[in-house]
XYZ file of C-alpha atoms in Angstrom:
532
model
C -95.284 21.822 51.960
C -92.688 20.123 50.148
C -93.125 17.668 47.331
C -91.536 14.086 46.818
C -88.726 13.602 44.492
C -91.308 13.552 41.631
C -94.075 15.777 43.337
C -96.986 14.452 41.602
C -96.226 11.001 40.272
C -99.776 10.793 37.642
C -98.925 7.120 35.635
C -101.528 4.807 36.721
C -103.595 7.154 39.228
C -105.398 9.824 36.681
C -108.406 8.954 34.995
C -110.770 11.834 32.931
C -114.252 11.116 33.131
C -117.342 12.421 31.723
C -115.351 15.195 29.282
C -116.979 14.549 26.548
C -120.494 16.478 27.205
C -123.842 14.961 26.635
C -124.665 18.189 28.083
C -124.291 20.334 31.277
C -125.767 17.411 33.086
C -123.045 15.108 32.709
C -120.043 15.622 35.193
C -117.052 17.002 34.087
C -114.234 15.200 36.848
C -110.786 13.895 37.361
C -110.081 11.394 40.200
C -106.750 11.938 40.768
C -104.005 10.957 43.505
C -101.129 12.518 45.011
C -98.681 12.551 48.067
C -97.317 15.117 50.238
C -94.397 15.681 52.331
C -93.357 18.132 54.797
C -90.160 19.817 54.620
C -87.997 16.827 55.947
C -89.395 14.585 53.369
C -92.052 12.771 55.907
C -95.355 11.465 54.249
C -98.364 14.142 56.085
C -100.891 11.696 57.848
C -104.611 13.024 59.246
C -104.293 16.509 58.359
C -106.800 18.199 55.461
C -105.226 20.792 53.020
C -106.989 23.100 50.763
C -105.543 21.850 47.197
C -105.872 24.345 43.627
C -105.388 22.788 40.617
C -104.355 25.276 37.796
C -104.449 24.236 34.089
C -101.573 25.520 31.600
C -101.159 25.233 27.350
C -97.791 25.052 28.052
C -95.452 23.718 31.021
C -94.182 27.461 31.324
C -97.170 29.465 30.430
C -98.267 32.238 32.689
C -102.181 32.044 31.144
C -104.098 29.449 33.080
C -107.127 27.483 30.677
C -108.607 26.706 33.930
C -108.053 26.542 37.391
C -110.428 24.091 40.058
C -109.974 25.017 44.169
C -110.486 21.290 46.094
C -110.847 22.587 50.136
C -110.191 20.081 52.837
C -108.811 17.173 51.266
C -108.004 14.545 53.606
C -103.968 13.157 53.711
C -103.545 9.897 54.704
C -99.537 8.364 55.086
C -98.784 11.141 52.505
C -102.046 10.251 50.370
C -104.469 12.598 48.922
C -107.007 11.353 46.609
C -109.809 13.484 45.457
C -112.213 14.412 42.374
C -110.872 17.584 40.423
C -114.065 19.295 39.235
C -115.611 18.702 42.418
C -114.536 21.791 44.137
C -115.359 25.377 42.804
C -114.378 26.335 38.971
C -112.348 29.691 38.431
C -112.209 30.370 34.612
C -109.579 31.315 32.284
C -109.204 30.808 28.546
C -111.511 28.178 29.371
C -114.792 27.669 31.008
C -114.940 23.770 32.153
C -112.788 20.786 32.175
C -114.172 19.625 28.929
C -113.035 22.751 26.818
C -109.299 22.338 28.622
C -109.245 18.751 27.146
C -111.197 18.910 23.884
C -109.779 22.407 22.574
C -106.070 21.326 23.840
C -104.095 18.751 22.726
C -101.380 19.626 25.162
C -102.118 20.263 29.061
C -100.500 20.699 31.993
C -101.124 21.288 35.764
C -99.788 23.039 38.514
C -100.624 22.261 42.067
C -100.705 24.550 45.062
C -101.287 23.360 48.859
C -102.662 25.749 50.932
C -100.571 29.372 50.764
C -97.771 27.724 49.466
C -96.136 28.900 46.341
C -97.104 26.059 43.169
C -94.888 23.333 43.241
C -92.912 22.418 40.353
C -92.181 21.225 37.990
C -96.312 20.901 36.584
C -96.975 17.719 35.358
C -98.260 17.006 31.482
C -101.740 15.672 31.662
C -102.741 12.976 28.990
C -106.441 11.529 28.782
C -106.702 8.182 29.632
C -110.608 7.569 28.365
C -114.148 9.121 28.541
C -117.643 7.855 29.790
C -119.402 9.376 26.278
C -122.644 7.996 27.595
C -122.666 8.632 31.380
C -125.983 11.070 32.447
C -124.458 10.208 36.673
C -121.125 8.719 37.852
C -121.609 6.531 40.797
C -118.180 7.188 42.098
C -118.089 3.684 44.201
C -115.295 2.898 41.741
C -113.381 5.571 43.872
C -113.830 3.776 46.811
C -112.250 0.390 44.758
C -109.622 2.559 42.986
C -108.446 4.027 46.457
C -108.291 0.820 48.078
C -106.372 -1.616 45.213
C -103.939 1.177 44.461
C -100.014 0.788 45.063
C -99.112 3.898 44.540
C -95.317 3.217 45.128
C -95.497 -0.875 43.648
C -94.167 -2.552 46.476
C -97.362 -4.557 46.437
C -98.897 -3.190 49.720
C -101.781 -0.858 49.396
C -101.796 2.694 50.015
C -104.234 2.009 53.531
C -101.911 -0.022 54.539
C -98.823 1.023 53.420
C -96.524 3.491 56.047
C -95.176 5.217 52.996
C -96.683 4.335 49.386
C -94.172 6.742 48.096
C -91.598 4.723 49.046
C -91.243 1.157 47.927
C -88.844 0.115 50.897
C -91.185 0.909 53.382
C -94.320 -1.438 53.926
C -97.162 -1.872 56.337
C -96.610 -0.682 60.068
C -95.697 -3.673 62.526
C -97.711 -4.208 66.077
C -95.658 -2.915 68.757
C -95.952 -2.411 72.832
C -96.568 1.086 72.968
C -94.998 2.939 76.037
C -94.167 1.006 79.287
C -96.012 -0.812 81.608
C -98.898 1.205 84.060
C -98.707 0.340 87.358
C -102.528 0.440 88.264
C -102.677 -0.627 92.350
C -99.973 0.397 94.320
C -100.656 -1.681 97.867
C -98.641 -4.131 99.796
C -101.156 -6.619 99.750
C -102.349 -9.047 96.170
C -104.483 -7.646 93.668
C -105.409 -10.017 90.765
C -107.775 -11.082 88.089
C -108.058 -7.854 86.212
C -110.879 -7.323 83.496
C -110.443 -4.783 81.137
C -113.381 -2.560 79.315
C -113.319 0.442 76.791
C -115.538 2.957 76.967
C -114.823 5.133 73.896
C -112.271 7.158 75.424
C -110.622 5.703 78.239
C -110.445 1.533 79.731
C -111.869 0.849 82.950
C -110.466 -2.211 85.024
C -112.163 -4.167 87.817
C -109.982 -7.063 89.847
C -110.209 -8.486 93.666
C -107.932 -6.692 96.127
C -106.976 -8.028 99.578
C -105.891 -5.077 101.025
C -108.780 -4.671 103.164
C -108.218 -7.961 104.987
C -110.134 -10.322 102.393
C -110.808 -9.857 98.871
C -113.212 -7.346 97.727
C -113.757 -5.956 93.928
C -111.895 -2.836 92.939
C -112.190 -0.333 90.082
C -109.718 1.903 88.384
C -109.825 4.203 85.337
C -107.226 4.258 82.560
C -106.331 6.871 80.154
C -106.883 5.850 76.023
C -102.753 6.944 76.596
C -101.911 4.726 79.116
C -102.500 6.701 82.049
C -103.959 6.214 85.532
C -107.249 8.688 85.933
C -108.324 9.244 89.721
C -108.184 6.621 92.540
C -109.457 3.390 93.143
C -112.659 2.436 94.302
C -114.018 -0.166 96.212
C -116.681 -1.711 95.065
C -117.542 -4.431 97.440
C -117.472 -3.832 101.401
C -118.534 -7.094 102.486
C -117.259 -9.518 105.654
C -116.458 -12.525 102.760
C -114.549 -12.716 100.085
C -115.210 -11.268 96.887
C -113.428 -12.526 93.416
C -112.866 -12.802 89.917
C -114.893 -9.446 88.549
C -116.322 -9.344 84.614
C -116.813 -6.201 83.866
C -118.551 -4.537 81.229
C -119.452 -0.762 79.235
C -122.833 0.268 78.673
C -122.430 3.242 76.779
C -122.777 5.293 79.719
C -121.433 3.209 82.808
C -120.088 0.051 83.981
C -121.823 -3.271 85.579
C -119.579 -5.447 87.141
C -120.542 -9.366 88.623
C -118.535 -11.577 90.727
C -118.832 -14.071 92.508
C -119.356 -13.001 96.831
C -119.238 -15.603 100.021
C -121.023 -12.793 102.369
C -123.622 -15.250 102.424
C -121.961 -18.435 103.466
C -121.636 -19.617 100.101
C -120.217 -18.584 96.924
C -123.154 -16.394 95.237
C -123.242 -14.252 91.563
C -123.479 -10.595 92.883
C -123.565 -7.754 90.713
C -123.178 -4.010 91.177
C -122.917 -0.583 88.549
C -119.831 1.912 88.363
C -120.323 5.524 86.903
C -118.053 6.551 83.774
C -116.366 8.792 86.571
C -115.737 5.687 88.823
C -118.326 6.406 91.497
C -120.042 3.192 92.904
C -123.805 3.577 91.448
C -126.696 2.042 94.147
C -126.641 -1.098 96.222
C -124.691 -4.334 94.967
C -127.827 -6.517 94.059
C -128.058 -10.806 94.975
C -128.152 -12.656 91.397
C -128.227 -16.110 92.449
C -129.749 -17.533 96.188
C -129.497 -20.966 96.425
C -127.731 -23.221 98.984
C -124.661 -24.415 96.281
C -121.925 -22.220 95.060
C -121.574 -20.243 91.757
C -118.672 -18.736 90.507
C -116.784 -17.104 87.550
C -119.495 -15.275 85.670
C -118.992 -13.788 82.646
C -121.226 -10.440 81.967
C -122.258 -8.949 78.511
C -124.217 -5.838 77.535
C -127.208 -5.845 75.290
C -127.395 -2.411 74.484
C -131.041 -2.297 77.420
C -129.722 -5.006 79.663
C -127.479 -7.570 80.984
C -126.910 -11.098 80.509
C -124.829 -12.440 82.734
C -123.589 -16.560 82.548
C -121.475 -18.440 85.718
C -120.772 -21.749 86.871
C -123.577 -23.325 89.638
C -123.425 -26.448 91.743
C -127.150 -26.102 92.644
C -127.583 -29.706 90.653
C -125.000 -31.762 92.348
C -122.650 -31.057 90.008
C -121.811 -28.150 87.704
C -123.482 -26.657 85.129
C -123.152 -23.551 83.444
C -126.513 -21.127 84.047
C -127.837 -17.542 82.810
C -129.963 -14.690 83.570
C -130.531 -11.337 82.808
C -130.192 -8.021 84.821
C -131.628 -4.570 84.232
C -129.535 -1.724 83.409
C -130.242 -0.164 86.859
C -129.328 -3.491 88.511
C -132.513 -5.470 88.929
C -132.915 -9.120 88.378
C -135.143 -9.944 85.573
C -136.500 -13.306 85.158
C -135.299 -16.195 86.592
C -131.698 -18.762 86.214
C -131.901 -20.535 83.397
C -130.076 -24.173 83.277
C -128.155 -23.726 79.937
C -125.887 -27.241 80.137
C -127.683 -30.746 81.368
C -124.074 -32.611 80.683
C -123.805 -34.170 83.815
C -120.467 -33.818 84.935
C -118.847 -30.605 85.004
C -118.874 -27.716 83.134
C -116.697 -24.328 83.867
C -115.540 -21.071 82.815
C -118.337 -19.743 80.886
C -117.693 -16.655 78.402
C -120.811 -14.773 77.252
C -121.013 -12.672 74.278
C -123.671 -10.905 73.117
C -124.303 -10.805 68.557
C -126.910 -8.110 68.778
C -130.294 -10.191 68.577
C -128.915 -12.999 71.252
C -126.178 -14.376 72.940
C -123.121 -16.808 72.828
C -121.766 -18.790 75.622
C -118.383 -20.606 75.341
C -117.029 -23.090 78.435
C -115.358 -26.445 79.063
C -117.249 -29.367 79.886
C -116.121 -32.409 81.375
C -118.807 -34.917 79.507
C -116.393 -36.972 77.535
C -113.964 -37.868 80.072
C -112.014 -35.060 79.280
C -112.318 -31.214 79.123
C -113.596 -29.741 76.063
C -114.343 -26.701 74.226
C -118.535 -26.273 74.251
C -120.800 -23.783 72.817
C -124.915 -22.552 73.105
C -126.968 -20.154 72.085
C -129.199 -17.854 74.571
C -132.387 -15.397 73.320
C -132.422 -11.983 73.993
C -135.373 -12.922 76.960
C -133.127 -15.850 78.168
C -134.566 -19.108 76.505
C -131.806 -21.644 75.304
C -131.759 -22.166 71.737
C -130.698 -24.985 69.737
C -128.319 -27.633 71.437
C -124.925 -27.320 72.554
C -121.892 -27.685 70.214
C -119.288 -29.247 70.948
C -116.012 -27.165 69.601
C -113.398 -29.576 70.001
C -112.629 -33.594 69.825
C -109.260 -34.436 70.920
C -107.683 -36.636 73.277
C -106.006 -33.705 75.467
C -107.910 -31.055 77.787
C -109.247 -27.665 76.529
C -109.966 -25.642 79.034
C -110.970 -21.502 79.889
C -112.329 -20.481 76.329
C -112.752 -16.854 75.895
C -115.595 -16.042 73.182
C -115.950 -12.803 70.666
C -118.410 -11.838 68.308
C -117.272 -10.498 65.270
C -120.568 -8.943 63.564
C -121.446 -12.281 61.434
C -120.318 -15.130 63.496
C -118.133 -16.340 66.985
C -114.210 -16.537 67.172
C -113.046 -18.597 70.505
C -109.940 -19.250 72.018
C -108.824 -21.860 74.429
C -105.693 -23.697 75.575
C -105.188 -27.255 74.986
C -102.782 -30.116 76.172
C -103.233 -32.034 72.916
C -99.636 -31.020 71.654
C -98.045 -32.823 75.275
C -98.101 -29.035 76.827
C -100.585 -26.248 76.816
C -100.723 -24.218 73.733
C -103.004 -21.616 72.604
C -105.812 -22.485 70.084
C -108.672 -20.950 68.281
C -111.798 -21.228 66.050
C -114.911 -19.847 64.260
C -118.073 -20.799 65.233
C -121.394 -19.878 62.933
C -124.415 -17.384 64.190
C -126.415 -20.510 64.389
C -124.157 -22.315 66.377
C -122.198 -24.700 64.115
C -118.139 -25.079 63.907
C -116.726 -23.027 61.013
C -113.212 -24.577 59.559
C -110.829 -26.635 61.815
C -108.914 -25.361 64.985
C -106.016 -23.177 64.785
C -103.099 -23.643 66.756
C -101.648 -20.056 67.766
C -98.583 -21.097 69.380
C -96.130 -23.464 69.098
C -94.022 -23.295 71.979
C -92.120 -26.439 74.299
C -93.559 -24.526 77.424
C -97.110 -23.517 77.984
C -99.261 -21.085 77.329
C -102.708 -20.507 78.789
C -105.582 -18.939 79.898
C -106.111 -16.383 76.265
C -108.320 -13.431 76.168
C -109.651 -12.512 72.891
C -111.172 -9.587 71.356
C -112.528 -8.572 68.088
C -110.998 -5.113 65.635
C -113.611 -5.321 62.795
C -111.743 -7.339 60.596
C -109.380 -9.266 62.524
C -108.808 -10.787 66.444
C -105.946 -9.933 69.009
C -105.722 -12.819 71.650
C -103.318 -12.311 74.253
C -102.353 -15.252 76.795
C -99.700 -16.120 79.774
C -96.900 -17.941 78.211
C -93.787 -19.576 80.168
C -91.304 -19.592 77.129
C -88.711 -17.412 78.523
C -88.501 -19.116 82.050
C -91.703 -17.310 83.950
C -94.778 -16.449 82.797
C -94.924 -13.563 80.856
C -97.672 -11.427 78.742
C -97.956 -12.482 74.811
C -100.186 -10.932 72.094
C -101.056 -12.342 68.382
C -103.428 -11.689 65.558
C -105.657 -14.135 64.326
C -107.645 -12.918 60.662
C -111.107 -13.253 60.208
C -111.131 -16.749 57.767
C -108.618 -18.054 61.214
C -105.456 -17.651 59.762
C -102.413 -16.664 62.054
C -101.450 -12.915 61.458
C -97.596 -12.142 61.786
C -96.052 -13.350 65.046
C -95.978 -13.506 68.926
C -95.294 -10.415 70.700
C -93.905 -10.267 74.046
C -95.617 -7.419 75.973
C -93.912 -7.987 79.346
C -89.979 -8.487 80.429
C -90.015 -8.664 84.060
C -88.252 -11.357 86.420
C -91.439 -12.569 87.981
C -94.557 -14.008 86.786
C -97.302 -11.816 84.769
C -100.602 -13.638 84.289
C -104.328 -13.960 83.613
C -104.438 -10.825 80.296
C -107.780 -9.026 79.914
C -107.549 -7.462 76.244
C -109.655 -4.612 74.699
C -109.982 -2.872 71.587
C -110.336 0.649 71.278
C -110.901 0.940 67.700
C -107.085 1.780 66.521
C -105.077 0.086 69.322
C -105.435 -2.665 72.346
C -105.094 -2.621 76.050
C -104.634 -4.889 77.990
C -104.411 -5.743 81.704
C -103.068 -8.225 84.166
C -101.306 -9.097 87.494
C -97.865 -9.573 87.940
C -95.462 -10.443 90.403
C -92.416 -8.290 89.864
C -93.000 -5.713 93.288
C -92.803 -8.728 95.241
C -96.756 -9.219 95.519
C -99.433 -9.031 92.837
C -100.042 -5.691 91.171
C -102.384 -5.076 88.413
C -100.825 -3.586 85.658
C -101.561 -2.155 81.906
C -100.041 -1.713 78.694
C -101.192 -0.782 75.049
C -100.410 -2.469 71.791
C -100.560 -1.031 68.404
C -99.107 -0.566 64.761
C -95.916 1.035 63.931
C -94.072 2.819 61.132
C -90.476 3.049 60.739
């Protein structure tokens, strides 16, 4: 291991605690933080070390007071913080941390990672305060100290910061990681991907022609970007099948659609192992006489709710219903919209008690941005909400539940061309804080797909501002602020369109078809942060 210019910079990160005994029972502790480098002077990042801190009378003395082991410390971007006193206690001249600071006016510490040699030069070790009257530290003030500190002041904290040794270096910037995956490989059109994360690895599901008509298809993607196994298809069937939402249950995937086998455009549905195998028969949702299409299918965590466009009522409405996790119906449709005219596009999400459903609705004269809540057992609750109230058309929302309340995403013709917009709606179903316009482009963008990290949303859209359509990605925060800006995830001559986007916990995927092998291909890329 090698240390940074100053190994162990202490001003501002030190802090004695409980030294001053009320007794045995009161801890005896130093919070302290460092960073270390390897050889070449880069910051270590997720590797533990086993760290000994040895305490010295002098800066050259070869009689330790006291010397503390600290075994597997966590490094993050060159970071180590941990509690000296913590670990086990080796004596020397003295017994505990509280006779090296009350018998010495003068300390100093060495530091020794792993096997290696200590570094030098130690570092002199001044108190800072005591907790006199402390019987138990609750060490959340750790967690705060951690998480505020700067430790190189270039005002970007150290979990965020690439290097917080080095104050020219800030936060890592989101990047297209790799090149593009080539998923389907055929001479005919494959299209409408949708794009699910299992915990290690994506699966995607899209409609293929290159049996003749369009049937459902399935592939498997690496977490690194790379194509696992062949693909499978889902849907045998003499009509055409299209525009597949697919979904993870924790242990395999469902997949609906929407199927003319039977004449007329009907909701099927059918399950997918985690291996890609096609589970069981594809089961009916909907049987009426009118068509259905574009569903949009969400896991409960014991079932399926699955939401689609029907014509059953002379015009369209947006309905519901619920499927079994080994692909039974359960219940019956449920009517969620009574608007009249036409609503599309729905987007179901699913908050953990009930769900969401997003679409755009046709009921005052123009398309807008609606919203409605649906139980857990399928019952509508509340009434609808109406997201937007402008003059233009918002159309093809894509909804996301964050944990405490709804971000959607739409695109709008309010600005005299399509542009990509997005807002907060409340668990109960009320607008939080005004639109947000994403983009700001002369040419259009459409058709987003949003997803949620845990404190923040990637949306990623089709967006004609180079000449052809091409893949973008942007952040949005929680409070729906714009994060950074656009990032162009595809450079080919032809048309890309129609992103799916998932989150994997540290990075996104995302899918979609594109035109550049002279047909449409699904393809798949990755985005993610970057350090220098």
């Amino acid at each position: 291991m090698k240390a940074a210019h100053r190994p162990l910079i202490l001003s501002g990160i030190l802090i004695l605690i409980s030294l001053l005994a009320l007794g045995q029972s009161v801890p005896q502790l130093i919070a302290y933080q460092g960073r270390l480098t390897n050889a070449a002077g880069i910051p270590l990042d997720g590797v533990s070390v086993d760290l000994t801190f040895t305490f010295y009378p002098t800066e050259f003395s070869a009689t330790p007071l006291l010397t503390v082991t600290q075994p597997g410390v966590p490094v993050s971007k060159g970071i180590y913080n941990v509690l000296i006193g913590s670990g086990g206690i080796l004596p020397g001249t003295e017994s505990s941390l509280a006779g090296v600071f009350q018998n010495h006016a003068e300390v100093w510490m060495g530091v020794q990672v792993n096997a290696d040699p200590e570094m030098t030069p130690r570092s002199r070790i001044t108190s800072v305060g005591f907790a006199l009257k402390a019987g138990k530290v609750d060490t959340a003030w750790l967690t705060a100290f951690k998480q505020a500190n700067d430790f190189d002041g270039d005002g970007v904290s150290y979990t965020t910061d690439c290097d917080d040794g080095d104050p020219s270096v800030g936060p890592p910037s989101w990047q297209k990681l790799g090149a593009d995956l080539r998923v389907t490989s055929n001479a005919s059109w494959s299209e409408y991907p949708s794009l699910a994360w299992t915990g290690s690895e994506f699966g995607v599901s899209w409609e293929d022609y290159r049996d003749g008509n369009y049937d459902i298809y399935f592939a498997r993607v690496s977490s690194s970007g790379s194509k696992l196994g062949s693909d499978l298809r889902v849907t045998s069937a003499a009509g055409n099948s299209s525009e597949p939402s697919l979904s993870w249950t924790g242990s395999e995937f469902g997949v609906s659609w929407d199927d003319r086998r039977d004449g007329n455009e009907e909701i099927y549905f059918a399950r997918v192992s985690s291996s890609g195998a096609k589970l069981g028969s594809d089961l009916r949702v909907t049987s009426d006489v009118y068509d259905g299409y574009y569903p949009s299918l969400a896991w409960t965590g014991s079932e399926f709710g699955v939401s689609w466009m029907d014509g059953r009522d002379g015009n369209w409405e947006i309905y519901f219903t619920r499927v079994s996790a080994s692909g039974s119906k359960l219940g019956s449709d449920i009517r969620v919209t009574t608007g009249g005219i036409y609503a599309d596009h729905p987007s179901l999400s699913w908050t953990g008690s009930e769900f969401g459903v997003s679409w755009h609705d046709n009921r005052d004269g123009n398309p807008e941005i609606y919203f409605a809540r649906v139980s857990s057992s399928g019952v509508k609750l509340g009434s609808d909400l109406r997201v937007t109230s402008d003059a233009g058309s918002s159309n093809d929302p894509s909804l996301a539940w964050t944990g405490s309340e709804f971000g959607v995403s739409w695109y709008d013709t309010r600005d005299g061309n399509w542009e990509i917009y997005f807002a907060r709606v409340s668990a109960a179903g009320a607008k939080l804080g005004s639109d947000l316009r994403v983009t700001s482009e002369a040419s259009n963008s459409a058709v987003p797909s949003l997803a949620w990290t845990g404190s923040e949303f990637g949306v990623s859209w089709e967006d004609y501002r180079e000449g052809n359509d091409e893949i973008y990605f942007a952040r949005v925060s929680s409070a729906g602020s714009k994060l950074g800006s656009d990032l162009r995830v595809t450079s080919a001559v032809n048309d890309s369109c129609r992103p799916s986007l998932a989150w994997t916990g540290s990075e996104f995927g995302v899918s979609w078809y594109d035109y550049r092998d002279g047909n449409t291909e699904i393809y798949f890329a990755r985005i993610g942060r970057v350090c220098p």
